[in-house]
């Protein structure tokens, strides 16, 4: 079963502020679900997948910089 978090829990998990989580969500960079049209929740597996993808993007950018 998926674990669903609120903004504060995601922020703590990622080591960022709740404001940063909101900003990432607003720019459609952070996967989230709206429940009842207003309540926002984040699934831990989706967050973990997003972190992996983001880390790969950074690694690819760093490798391209040194070519």
Short mmCIF file of N, CA and C in Angstrom, two decimals:
data_model
loop_
_atom_site.label_atom_id
_atom_site.label_comp_id
_atom_site.label_asym_id
_atom_site.label_seq_id
_atom_site.Cartn_x
_atom_site.Cartn_y
_atom_site.Cartn_z
N UNK A 1 0.84 -1.20 0.00
CA UNK A 1 0.00 0.00 0.00
C UNK A 1 0.88 1.25 0.00
N UNK A 2 0.53 2.22 -0.84
CA UNK A 2 1.29 3.47 -0.92
C UNK A 2 1.11 4.29 0.35
N UNK A 3 2.17 5.00 0.68
CA UNK A 3 2.12 5.95 1.78
C UNK A 3 1.91 7.33 1.17
N UNK A 4 0.93 8.06 1.69
CA UNK A 4 0.65 9.41 1.18
C UNK A 4 1.02 10.45 2.22
N UNK A 5 1.68 11.50 1.76
CA UNK A 5 2.18 12.56 2.64
C UNK A 5 1.55 13.89 2.30
N UNK A 6 1.57 14.79 3.31
CA UNK A 6 1.18 16.17 3.05
C UNK A 6 2.44 16.97 2.71
N UNK A 7 2.27 18.25 2.45
CA UNK A 7 3.39 19.09 2.03
C UNK A 7 4.52 19.12 3.06
N UNK A 8 4.16 19.25 4.33
CA UNK A 8 5.18 19.33 5.38
C UNK A 8 6.00 18.04 5.46
N UNK A 9 5.35 16.90 5.29
CA UNK A 9 6.07 15.62 5.34
C UNK A 9 7.01 15.47 4.16
N UNK A 10 6.57 15.88 2.99
CA UNK A 10 7.43 15.81 1.80
C UNK A 10 8.63 16.74 1.97
N UNK A 11 8.38 17.94 2.48
CA UNK A 11 9.46 18.90 2.69
C UNK A 11 10.51 18.33 3.64
N UNK A 12 10.06 17.72 4.72
CA UNK A 12 10.99 17.12 5.68
C UNK A 12 11.78 15.99 5.03
N UNK A 13 11.10 15.15 4.27
CA UNK A 13 11.74 14.01 3.60
C UNK A 13 12.81 14.48 2.62
N UNK A 14 12.50 15.54 1.87
CA UNK A 14 13.43 16.05 0.85
C UNK A 14 14.47 17.02 1.42
N UNK A 15 14.25 17.47 2.65
CA UNK A 15 15.18 18.42 3.25
C UNK A 15 15.05 19.82 2.68
N UNK A 16 13.83 20.19 2.31
CA UNK A 16 13.56 21.52 1.76
C UNK A 16 12.41 22.14 2.54
N UNK A 17 12.09 23.37 2.23
CA UNK A 17 10.97 24.04 2.91
C UNK A 17 9.65 23.66 2.25
N UNK A 18 8.54 23.79 3.00
CA UNK A 18 7.23 23.58 2.37
C UNK A 18 7.01 24.52 1.18
N UNK A 19 7.57 25.70 1.25
CA UNK A 19 7.44 26.65 0.13
C UNK A 19 8.08 26.09 -1.14
N UNK A 20 9.23 25.44 -1.00
CA UNK A 20 9.90 24.82 -2.15
C UNK A 20 9.04 23.70 -2.72
N UNK A 21 8.43 22.90 -1.86
CA UNK A 21 7.55 21.83 -2.34
C UNK A 21 6.39 22.44 -3.13
N UNK A 22 5.79 23.49 -2.62
CA UNK A 22 4.68 24.15 -3.33
C UNK A 22 5.13 24.68 -4.69
N UNK A 23 6.33 25.26 -4.70
CA UNK A 23 6.87 25.81 -5.95
C UNK A 23 7.09 24.70 -6.98
N UNK A 24 7.67 23.58 -6.54
CA UNK A 24 7.89 22.45 -7.43
C UNK A 24 6.56 21.91 -7.97
N UNK A 25 5.56 21.85 -7.11
CA UNK A 25 4.25 21.37 -7.51
C UNK A 25 3.62 22.34 -8.52
N UNK A 26 3.73 23.62 -8.24
CA UNK A 26 3.14 24.64 -9.10
C UNK A 26 3.72 24.57 -10.52
N UNK A 27 5.00 24.29 -10.62
CA UNK A 27 5.65 24.21 -11.93
C UNK A 27 5.58 22.81 -12.52
N UNK A 28 4.69 21.98 -11.94
CA UNK A 28 4.43 20.62 -12.41
C UNK A 28 5.69 19.76 -12.44
N UNK A 29 6.57 19.99 -11.49
CA UNK A 29 7.79 19.18 -11.42
C UNK A 29 7.69 18.08 -10.38
N UNK A 30 6.78 18.20 -9.44
CA UNK A 30 6.69 17.23 -8.36
C UNK A 30 5.35 16.50 -8.47
N UNK A 31 5.38 15.16 -8.59
CA UNK A 31 4.12 14.43 -8.74
C UNK A 31 3.25 14.53 -7.50
N UNK A 32 1.95 14.77 -7.71
CA UNK A 32 1.02 14.91 -6.60
C UNK A 32 -0.38 14.53 -7.06
N UNK A 33 -1.25 14.34 -6.10
CA UNK A 33 -2.65 14.02 -6.38
C UNK A 33 -3.53 15.00 -5.63
N UNK A 34 -4.61 15.39 -6.27
CA UNK A 34 -5.61 16.23 -5.59
C UNK A 34 -6.78 15.34 -5.21
N UNK A 35 -7.14 15.38 -3.96
CA UNK A 35 -8.25 14.58 -3.46
C UNK A 35 -9.41 15.52 -3.19
N UNK A 36 -10.53 15.24 -3.80
CA UNK A 36 -11.69 16.11 -3.62
C UNK A 36 -11.50 17.48 -4.24
N UNK A 37 -10.57 17.59 -5.18
CA UNK A 37 -10.35 18.86 -5.87
C UNK A 37 -9.49 19.86 -5.14
N UNK A 38 -9.23 19.64 -3.84
CA UNK A 38 -8.48 20.64 -3.09
C UNK A 38 -7.35 20.05 -2.25
N UNK A 39 -7.58 18.94 -1.61
CA UNK A 39 -6.59 18.34 -0.72
C UNK A 39 -5.46 17.72 -1.55
N UNK A 40 -4.24 18.13 -1.29
CA UNK A 40 -3.09 17.65 -2.06
C UNK A 40 -2.31 16.63 -1.24
N UNK A 41 -1.99 15.51 -1.87
CA UNK A 41 -1.21 14.47 -1.23
C UNK A 41 -0.15 13.98 -2.21
N UNK A 42 0.93 13.48 -1.64
CA UNK A 42 2.08 13.00 -2.40
C UNK A 42 2.33 11.55 -2.04
N UNK A 43 2.50 10.70 -3.03
CA UNK A 43 2.79 9.30 -2.75
C UNK A 43 4.30 9.12 -2.63
N UNK A 44 4.73 8.40 -1.60
CA UNK A 44 6.15 8.18 -1.37
C UNK A 44 6.83 7.52 -2.57
N UNK A 45 6.24 6.45 -3.16
CA UNK A 45 6.91 5.86 -4.33
C UNK A 45 7.08 6.85 -5.48
N UNK A 46 6.11 7.72 -5.69
CA UNK A 46 6.23 8.73 -6.76
C UNK A 46 7.32 9.75 -6.44
N UNK A 47 7.41 10.14 -5.18
CA UNK A 47 8.46 11.08 -4.76
C UNK A 47 9.83 10.43 -4.94
N UNK A 48 9.96 9.18 -4.52
CA UNK A 48 11.24 8.47 -4.67
C UNK A 48 11.64 8.37 -6.14
N UNK A 49 10.68 8.07 -7.00
CA UNK A 49 10.96 7.97 -8.44
C UNK A 49 11.38 9.33 -8.99
N UNK A 50 10.71 10.40 -8.54
CA UNK A 50 11.05 11.75 -8.98
C UNK A 50 12.48 12.12 -8.55
N UNK A 51 12.86 11.75 -7.31
CA UNK A 51 14.20 12.04 -6.82
C UNK A 51 15.24 11.32 -7.68
N UNK A 52 15.00 10.05 -8.00
CA UNK A 52 15.93 9.30 -8.85
C UNK A 52 16.07 9.97 -10.22
N UNK A 53 14.95 10.37 -10.81
CA UNK A 53 14.97 11.01 -12.12
C UNK A 53 15.73 12.34 -12.06
N UNK A 54 15.47 13.12 -11.02
CA UNK A 54 16.14 14.41 -10.86
C UNK A 54 17.65 14.22 -10.70
N UNK A 55 18.06 13.22 -9.92
CA UNK A 55 19.48 12.96 -9.73
C UNK A 55 20.14 12.54 -11.04
N UNK A 56 19.44 11.74 -11.85
CA UNK A 56 19.98 11.34 -13.16
C UNK A 56 20.14 12.55 -14.06
N UNK A 57 19.16 13.46 -14.05
CA UNK A 57 19.25 14.67 -14.87
C UNK A 57 20.46 15.50 -14.47
N UNK A 58 20.67 15.66 -13.17
CA UNK A 58 21.83 16.42 -12.70
C UNK A 58 23.13 15.76 -13.12
N UNK A 59 23.18 14.44 -13.01
CA UNK A 59 24.38 13.71 -13.39
C UNK A 59 24.65 13.88 -14.89
N UNK A 60 23.60 13.78 -15.71
CA UNK A 60 23.76 13.96 -17.15
C UNK A 60 24.23 15.37 -17.49
N UNK A 61 23.69 16.37 -16.80
CA UNK A 61 24.13 17.75 -17.02
C UNK A 61 25.60 17.92 -16.66
N UNK A 62 26.01 17.33 -15.55
CA UNK A 62 27.40 17.43 -15.12
C UNK A 62 28.34 16.74 -16.10
N UNK A 63 27.93 15.58 -16.60
CA UNK A 63 28.76 14.85 -17.57
C UNK A 63 28.87 15.63 -18.87
N UNK A 64 27.78 16.24 -19.31
CA UNK A 64 27.79 17.01 -20.56
C UNK A 64 28.67 18.25 -20.42
N UNK A 65 28.74 18.78 -19.22
CA UNK A 65 29.54 19.98 -18.98
C UNK A 65 31.02 19.71 -19.17
N UNK A 66 31.46 18.49 -18.91
CA UNK A 66 32.88 18.16 -18.96
C UNK A 66 33.29 17.43 -20.23
N UNK A 67 32.44 17.43 -21.25
CA UNK A 67 32.78 16.77 -22.52
C UNK A 67 33.52 17.70 -23.42
#
